[in-house]
Short mmCIF file of C-alpha atoms (C1' of nucleotides) in Angstrom, two decimals:
data_model
loop_
_atom_site.label_atom_id
_atom_site.label_comp_id
_atom_site.label_asym_id
_atom_site.label_seq_id
_atom_site.Cartn_x
_atom_site.Cartn_y
_atom_site.Cartn_z
CA UNK A 1 42.38 263.69 26.65
CA UNK A 2 43.09 262.58 23.31
CA UNK A 3 43.05 259.13 22.04
CA UNK A 4 43.95 258.44 18.29
CA UNK A 5 42.30 255.10 18.24
CA UNK A 6 38.83 256.43 18.96
CA UNK A 7 39.08 259.73 17.20
CA UNK A 8 36.60 259.75 14.43
CA UNK A 9 38.37 261.44 11.53
CA UNK A 10 41.14 259.03 12.34
CA UNK A 11 38.68 256.03 12.32
CA UNK A 12 37.30 256.97 8.97
CA UNK A 13 40.47 257.45 7.31
CA UNK A 14 41.85 254.21 8.07
CA UNK A 15 38.66 252.57 6.67
CA UNK A 16 39.15 254.61 3.54
CA UNK A 17 42.94 253.67 3.23
CA UNK A 18 41.92 249.82 3.81
CA UNK A 19 39.06 249.80 1.29
CA UNK A 20 41.03 251.63 -1.29
CA UNK A 21 43.79 249.30 -1.12
CA UNK A 22 41.67 246.24 -1.27
CA UNK A 23 39.26 247.48 -3.99
CA UNK A 24 41.72 249.35 -5.76
CA UNK A 25 43.76 246.29 -6.52
CA UNK A 26 40.81 244.42 -7.56
CA UNK A 27 39.95 247.42 -9.98
CA UNK A 28 43.56 247.20 -11.61
CA UNK A 29 42.57 243.82 -13.10
CA UNK A 30 39.81 245.59 -14.98
CA UNK A 31 42.31 248.61 -16.12
CA UNK A 32 40.69 251.13 -14.11
CA UNK A 33 41.38 253.28 -10.83
CA UNK A 34 39.13 253.85 -7.88
CA UNK A 35 38.35 257.40 -8.83
CA UNK A 36 37.18 256.35 -12.41
CA UNK A 37 35.27 253.60 -10.89
CA UNK A 38 33.20 256.35 -8.96
CA UNK A 39 32.84 258.27 -12.13
CA UNK A 40 31.38 255.25 -13.78
CA UNK A 41 28.90 254.50 -10.67
CA UNK A 42 27.69 258.28 -10.64
CA UNK A 43 27.00 258.18 -14.37
CA UNK A 44 25.29 254.80 -14.12
CA UNK A 45 23.17 255.72 -11.51
CA UNK A 46 22.14 259.29 -12.41
CA UNK A 47 22.71 259.24 -16.19
CA UNK A 48 24.60 262.00 -18.27
CA UNK A 49 25.47 265.22 -16.37
CA UNK A 50 27.50 267.93 -16.22
CA UNK A 51 31.09 267.99 -15.33
CA UNK A 52 30.34 270.08 -12.05
CA UNK A 53 27.60 268.18 -11.03
CA UNK A 54 29.61 264.62 -11.56
CA UNK A 55 32.35 266.50 -9.48
CA UNK A 56 29.82 266.90 -6.47
CA UNK A 57 28.47 263.47 -6.85
CA UNK A 58 31.87 261.79 -6.61
CA UNK A 59 33.63 264.05 -4.46
CA UNK A 60 36.61 264.76 -6.98
CA UNK A 61 37.96 268.13 -7.75
CA UNK A 62 36.80 269.61 -10.98
CA UNK A 63 40.11 270.01 -12.25
CA UNK A 64 41.25 266.51 -11.32
CA UNK A 65 38.19 265.34 -12.91
CA UNK A 66 38.71 267.05 -16.08
CA UNK A 67 41.85 265.30 -16.69
CA UNK A 68 40.49 261.82 -15.69
CA UNK A 69 37.67 262.38 -18.07
CA UNK A 70 40.30 262.97 -20.87
CA UNK A 71 41.91 259.70 -19.77
CA UNK A 72 38.24 257.75 -19.79
CA UNK A 73 37.32 259.27 -22.97
CA UNK A 74 40.65 258.30 -24.83
CA UNK A 75 39.97 254.65 -23.50
CA UNK A 76 36.18 254.73 -25.07
CA UNK A 77 34.39 254.92 -21.54
CA UNK A 78 32.85 258.00 -21.60
CA UNK A 79 31.79 260.60 -24.17
CA UNK A 80 31.99 264.42 -23.54
CA UNK A 81 29.92 267.03 -25.64
CA UNK A 82 28.76 270.94 -24.71
CA UNK A 83 25.30 271.16 -23.34
CA UNK A 84 22.73 272.20 -25.65
CA UNK A 85 21.04 274.65 -23.25
CA UNK A 86 24.18 276.32 -21.72
CA UNK A 87 27.35 275.88 -24.06
CA UNK A 88 29.49 276.71 -21.14
CA UNK A 89 28.77 273.15 -19.69
CA UNK A 90 30.07 270.09 -20.71
CA UNK A 91 27.80 267.03 -20.65
CA UNK A 92 29.30 263.60 -19.81
CA UNK A 93 27.76 260.22 -20.72
CA UNK A 94 28.53 256.61 -20.66
CA UNK A 95 29.59 255.03 -23.65
CA UNK A 96 28.29 251.34 -24.24
CA UNK A 97 31.62 250.25 -23.48
CA UNK A 98 31.86 252.33 -20.20
CA UNK A 99 28.09 250.90 -19.40
CA UNK A 100 29.36 247.25 -19.84
CA UNK A 101 32.39 247.77 -17.57
CA UNK A 102 30.51 249.12 -14.54
CA UNK A 103 27.81 246.66 -14.83
CA UNK A 104 30.43 243.84 -14.83
CA UNK A 105 32.21 245.70 -11.75
CA UNK A 106 28.96 246.20 -9.67
CA UNK A 107 28.71 242.77 -8.24
CA UNK A 108 32.67 242.92 -7.14
CA UNK A 109 31.77 246.21 -5.48
CA UNK A 110 28.53 244.85 -3.64
CA UNK A 111 30.85 242.02 -2.38
CA UNK A 112 33.26 244.68 -0.62
CA UNK A 113 30.36 246.61 0.96
CA UNK A 114 29.28 242.77 1.90
CA UNK A 115 32.41 241.96 3.63
CA UNK A 116 32.96 245.22 5.42
CA UNK A 117 29.39 244.62 6.76
CA UNK A 118 29.82 240.84 7.28
CA UNK A 119 28.81 241.00 10.96
CA UNK A 120 25.90 243.52 10.83
CA UNK A 121 22.27 242.91 10.54
CA UNK A 122 20.38 244.88 8.10
CA UNK A 123 18.92 247.38 10.84
CA UNK A 124 22.57 248.09 12.02
CA UNK A 125 24.02 248.56 8.55
CA UNK A 126 21.00 250.97 7.81
CA UNK A 127 21.86 253.06 10.99
CA UNK A 128 25.67 253.00 10.23
CA UNK A 129 24.71 254.51 6.80
CA UNK A 130 22.28 257.18 8.33
CA UNK A 131 24.95 258.29 10.76
CA UNK A 132 27.59 258.39 8.21
CA UNK A 133 25.28 260.95 6.05
CA UNK A 134 24.64 262.96 9.19
CA UNK A 135 28.39 263.40 9.70
CA UNK A 136 29.15 264.30 6.18
CA UNK A 137 26.50 266.94 6.46
CA UNK A 138 27.48 268.35 9.49
CA UNK A 139 31.23 268.85 8.26
CA UNK A 140 29.68 270.57 5.43
CA UNK A 141 27.65 272.96 7.63
CA UNK A 142 30.99 273.71 9.10
CA UNK A 143 32.53 274.57 6.07
CA UNK A 144 29.90 276.93 5.04
CA UNK A 145 29.84 278.37 8.42
CA UNK A 146 33.77 278.90 7.92
CA UNK A 147 33.03 280.57 4.64
CA UNK A 148 30.68 282.98 6.02
CA UNK A 149 32.79 283.89 8.88
CA UNK A 150 35.69 284.72 5.98
CA UNK A 151 33.02 286.74 4.23
CA UNK A 152 32.13 288.71 7.19
CA UNK A 153 35.58 289.54 8.10
CA UNK A 154 36.35 290.41 4.66
CA UNK B 1 20.17 247.55 -7.63
CA UNK B 2 23.11 249.65 -7.03
CA UNK B 3 22.61 252.99 -5.41
CA UNK B 4 26.29 255.21 -5.27
CA UNK B 5 24.72 257.46 -2.32
CA UNK B 6 24.08 254.31 0.06
CA UNK B 7 27.43 252.34 -0.78
CA UNK B 8 29.69 252.33 2.14
CA UNK B 9 32.78 252.76 0.80
CA UNK B 10 31.52 255.64 -0.81
CA UNK B 11 29.81 256.95 2.17
CA UNK B 12 33.39 256.76 4.08
CA UNK B 13 35.26 257.89 1.13
CA UNK B 14 33.29 261.53 0.92
CA UNK B 15 33.79 262.00 4.50
CA UNK B 16 37.21 261.48 4.57
CA UNK B 17 37.61 264.06 1.50
CA UNK B 18 35.55 266.53 3.30
CA UNK B 19 37.52 266.30 6.75
CA UNK B 20 40.72 266.15 5.08
CA UNK B 21 39.75 269.36 2.97
CA UNK B 22 38.88 271.20 6.15
CA UNK B 23 41.01 270.25 9.10
CA UNK B 24 44.08 269.91 6.44
CA UNK B 25 43.77 273.75 5.67
CA UNK B 26 43.76 274.55 9.48
CA UNK B 27 46.94 272.45 9.98
CA UNK B 28 48.40 274.34 7.05
CA UNK B 29 48.56 277.34 9.58
CA UNK B 30 51.02 275.51 11.71
CA UNK B 31 52.93 274.53 8.68
CA UNK B 32 52.25 270.75 8.70
CA UNK B 33 49.91 268.19 6.57
CA UNK B 34 47.45 265.86 7.63
CA UNK B 35 49.73 262.76 7.54
CA UNK B 36 52.32 264.79 9.81
CA UNK B 37 49.51 265.25 12.40
CA UNK B 38 48.84 261.78 12.57
CA UNK B 39 52.35 260.96 13.06
CA UNK B 40 52.78 263.38 16.04
CA UNK B 41 49.21 262.09 17.49
CA UNK B 42 50.60 258.62 17.35
CA UNK B 43 53.68 259.51 18.96
CA UNK B 44 52.32 261.57 21.68
CA UNK B 45 50.02 258.83 22.62
CA UNK B 46 52.07 255.51 22.56
CA UNK B 47 55.67 257.31 22.84
CA UNK B 48 58.62 256.74 20.88
CA UNK B 49 58.07 253.54 18.46
CA UNK B 50 59.70 251.89 15.66
CA UNK B 51 58.83 253.17 11.98
CA UNK B 52 57.22 249.90 11.44
CA UNK B 53 54.56 250.24 14.14
CA UNK B 54 54.28 253.94 13.37
CA UNK B 55 53.03 252.98 10.05
CA UNK B 56 50.49 250.55 11.14
CA UNK B 57 49.56 253.25 13.61
CA UNK B 58 48.99 255.89 11.25
CA UNK B 59 47.79 253.80 8.11
CA UNK B 60 50.81 255.12 6.20
CA UNK B 61 53.13 253.49 3.98
CA UNK B 62 56.65 252.68 5.18
CA UNK B 63 57.87 254.13 2.43
CA UNK B 64 55.84 257.29 2.62
CA UNK B 65 56.34 257.46 6.09
CA UNK B 66 60.07 257.30 5.84
CA UNK B 67 60.19 260.31 3.58
CA UNK B 68 57.82 262.00 5.97
CA UNK B 69 59.89 261.43 8.83
CA UNK B 70 62.79 262.88 7.21
CA UNK B 71 61.13 266.06 6.61
CA UNK B 72 59.57 266.04 10.06
CA UNK B 73 63.27 265.61 11.65
CA UNK B 74 64.74 268.20 9.36
CA UNK B 75 61.99 270.53 10.89
CA UNK B 76 63.00 269.36 14.42
CA UNK B 77 59.50 267.75 15.06
CA UNK B 78 60.90 264.24 15.65
CA UNK B 79 64.39 262.61 16.18
CA UNK B 80 65.42 259.00 14.86
CA UNK B 81 67.85 256.60 16.15
CA UNK B 82 68.60 253.05 15.79
CA UNK B 83 67.01 250.92 18.38
CA UNK B 84 69.50 249.48 20.62
CA UNK B 85 67.80 246.02 21.15
CA UNK B 86 67.79 245.36 17.41
CA UNK B 87 69.63 247.73 15.20
CA UNK B 88 67.98 246.98 12.09
CA UNK B 89 64.90 248.90 13.68
CA UNK B 90 64.74 252.71 14.09
CA UNK B 91 63.04 254.34 16.84
CA UNK B 92 61.12 257.58 16.21
CA UNK B 93 60.43 259.98 19.03
CA UNK B 94 58.68 263.34 19.43
CA UNK B 95 61.43 266.18 20.17
CA UNK B 96 60.10 269.07 22.78
CA UNK B 97 59.10 271.27 19.75
CA UNK B 98 57.21 268.33 18.19
CA UNK B 99 55.56 267.58 21.66
CA UNK B 100 54.72 271.31 22.35
CA UNK B 101 53.17 271.72 18.62
CA UNK B 102 50.70 268.48 18.90
CA UNK B 103 49.64 269.69 22.30
CA UNK B 104 48.61 273.13 20.65
CA UNK B 105 46.79 271.26 17.60
CA UNK B 106 44.81 268.91 19.63
CA UNK B 107 42.10 271.24 20.79
CA UNK B 108 41.53 272.00 17.30
CA UNK B 109 41.47 268.35 16.19
CA UNK B 110 38.65 267.81 18.89
CA UNK B 111 36.61 270.58 17.49
CA UNK B 112 36.61 268.81 14.31
CA UNK B 113 35.31 265.84 16.08
CA UNK B 114 32.92 267.64 17.80
CA UNK B 115 31.43 269.31 14.74
CA UNK B 116 31.26 266.08 12.72
CA UNK B 117 29.18 264.58 15.83
CA UNK B 118 27.43 267.92 16.67
CA UNK B 119 24.08 266.49 16.55
CA UNK B 120 24.95 262.80 18.18
CA UNK B 121 24.47 262.01 21.89
CA UNK B 122 27.15 260.51 23.73
CA UNK B 123 25.73 257.04 22.99
CA UNK B 124 25.22 257.28 19.24
CA UNK B 125 28.61 258.70 18.77
CA UNK B 126 30.35 255.61 20.49
CA UNK B 127 27.83 253.30 18.99
CA UNK B 128 29.00 254.97 15.66
CA UNK B 129 33.04 254.52 16.38
CA UNK B 130 32.28 251.04 17.73
CA UNK B 131 30.68 250.16 14.30
CA UNK B 132 33.75 251.59 12.38
CA UNK B 133 36.18 249.80 14.40
CA UNK B 134 33.96 246.65 13.35
CA UNK B 135 34.04 247.58 9.66
CA UNK B 136 37.99 248.25 9.75
CA UNK B 137 38.31 244.79 11.27
CA UNK B 138 36.03 243.06 8.94
CA UNK B 139 38.03 244.63 5.96
CA UNK B 140 41.23 243.44 7.43
CA UNK B 141 39.94 239.90 7.89
CA UNK B 142 39.19 240.13 4.02
CA UNK B 143 42.58 241.11 3.00
CA UNK B 144 44.07 238.17 5.10
CA UNK B 145 41.82 235.85 3.61
CA UNK B 146 42.67 237.18 0.35
CA UNK B 147 46.33 236.56 1.19
CA UNK B 148 45.96 233.09 1.99
CA UNK B 149 44.04 232.35 -1.11
CA UNK B 150 46.94 233.56 -2.89
CA UNK B 151 49.32 231.57 -0.88
CA UNK B 152 47.30 228.43 -1.40
CA UNK B 153 47.48 228.64 -5.05
CA UNK B 154 50.80 229.49 -5.29
"C1'" DT C 1 68.42 234.54 3.64
"C1'" DA C 2 64.82 237.07 6.22
"C1'" DT C 3 63.71 241.69 8.18
"C1'" DT C 4 63.75 246.69 8.71
"C1'" DG C 5 64.28 251.10 6.64
"C1'" DT C 6 65.75 254.18 3.06
"C1'" DT C 7 66.03 255.62 -1.76
"C1'" DA C 8 64.60 255.85 -6.61
"C1'" DT C 9 61.20 256.16 -10.36
"C1'" DA C 10 56.76 256.78 -12.09
"C1'" DC C 11 52.07 257.90 -11.48
"C1'" DT C 12 47.98 259.88 -9.44
"C1'" DC C 13 45.59 263.39 -6.78
"C1'" DT C 14 45.44 268.32 -4.86
"C1'" DA C 15 45.83 273.35 -4.67
"C1'" DT C 16 46.42 277.09 -7.24
"C1'" DA C 17 45.86 280.12 -10.90
"C1'" DA C 18 45.95 281.34 -15.89
"C1'" DC C 19 43.33 280.27 -19.74
"C1'" DT C 20 39.17 279.56 -23.01
"C1'" DA C 21 34.23 279.46 -24.17
"C1'" DT C 22 30.41 281.06 -23.20
"C1'" DA C 23 26.62 283.77 -20.58
"C1'" DT D 1 32.00 290.57 -15.31
"C1'" DA D 2 30.60 286.14 -14.03
"C1'" DT D 3 30.27 281.06 -14.70
"C1'" DA D 4 31.95 276.27 -16.61
"C1'" DG D 5 35.61 273.44 -17.95
"C1'" DT D 6 40.36 273.06 -19.18
"C1'" DT D 7 45.33 273.18 -18.77
"C1'" DA D 8 49.77 274.14 -16.55
"C1'" DT D 9 52.48 273.68 -12.43
"C1'" DA D 10 54.36 272.43 -8.38
"C1'" DG D 11 53.86 269.56 -4.26
"C1'" DA D 12 52.52 265.28 -1.59
"C1'" DG D 13 51.02 260.26 -1.57
"C1'" DT D 14 51.32 255.52 -3.39
"C1'" DA D 15 53.52 251.41 -5.57
"C1'" DT D 16 57.06 249.11 -6.67
"C1'" DA D 17 61.45 247.67 -6.78
"C1'" DA D 18 66.27 248.29 -5.92
"C1'" DC D 19 69.31 248.85 -1.94
"C1'" DA D 20 71.76 249.07 2.81
"C1'" DA D 21 72.15 247.65 7.43
"C1'" DT D 22 71.39 244.22 10.49
"C1'" DA D 23 69.90 239.22 11.89
#
DNA sequence: TATTGTTATACTCTATAACTATA
DNA sequence: TATAGTTATAGAGTATAACAATA
C-alpha cells in the first residue's frame, strides 16, 4: 500500500541529501556553501538581476537570500545597488572576483552531473531532466490551486 | 557551456524545496515535521530497527536522528530500548499512537505523489523512479571512490 | 580499541513578522 | 496602501567532536 523506497518525494530527497553532502564538501575547499554556489551560477547565467528574481532562480527564500548576499558582498563576490528604474528593488551583480570563482567551480559542478548520470546515454539523461521539470511544474500548480482554494474560502 | 536550468542537481534541489514546502505545511497540521514523517514511514514499513539502520533508511544524520527520536519519544510516537542481541544498539519501534498517526497521513502523502506525477502515465512514472534510483546509486559510488582515494593517499 | 548512540556547540536555513524605502 | 528588501527572532537541521555504554 505504501512503500517509502519507491515514493517519489523520498527518492528526490535522498538524492538531494547525497549530492549536497558530496558537492558541498568540495565547495568548502573554495570557501563557499551550496546556496552561494547557486547564487553565483544564477548570476553568471542570467547576469545582474533583482533580489526577488534571484530568489526564484535559486529557490532560496528572500529573507535567507538577503543575509546570504550580505555575506557574499563582504567577501567581495557580489555587488548590490538600488535599481535605477525602480528604487525599491536592489540589483545584484557578480564582481570580477565572483565571476572568476564561479568560472573555476563550473568544471567541478559538471563533473558531479557526469557522475550522477554516468550510466545514462544522452537521450535518457534528457528524458530524465524533462520529467523533472514537469514534476516541478506539477507541484507548483498544486500550490497555486491551494492558494486559490484558500482565497475562495477566505 | 553551463546552464543552471538544465543542471541535474539544481532540478532535484528545487523539487525538494517545493515538495518540502507544500507537504511540510500539511504535516504541521498533524504536529509533526517532514523528517518525523520519514521516520514514521520507515518504521511502519520495515518494522522496529536500530538507530543506525533508521538513519540510512531516512537519509538523516545519526546525531540529528537521535535528537529527533528523543522528541518523538516524548510525544509518545516511538519507543526506544537497548537491543537484546547487542546492547550497544538501540531498537526503535512505533507506539500504537505513532502507528495510528502514520496511517492517517499516508493518504495525504500519496496525494502529493499523484499531483507531482499528474501528467505521467504509469510506465513513465516507473521509468522516472528507476532513473532516480540509478542516480542515487551513482552518487553513492562516487562517494565510496572518493573515500578509497582518501584512504590510498593516507 | 572499535562500534553504537547520545550530547554539546556553533553554524546555517526557514518561517514569521516587524521594519525601511520606495511607489 | 502596496511592493521590494532588510533585519530580528525562534525553531529545526548539519557538522564536528567529545562522551558513554558496550563489544
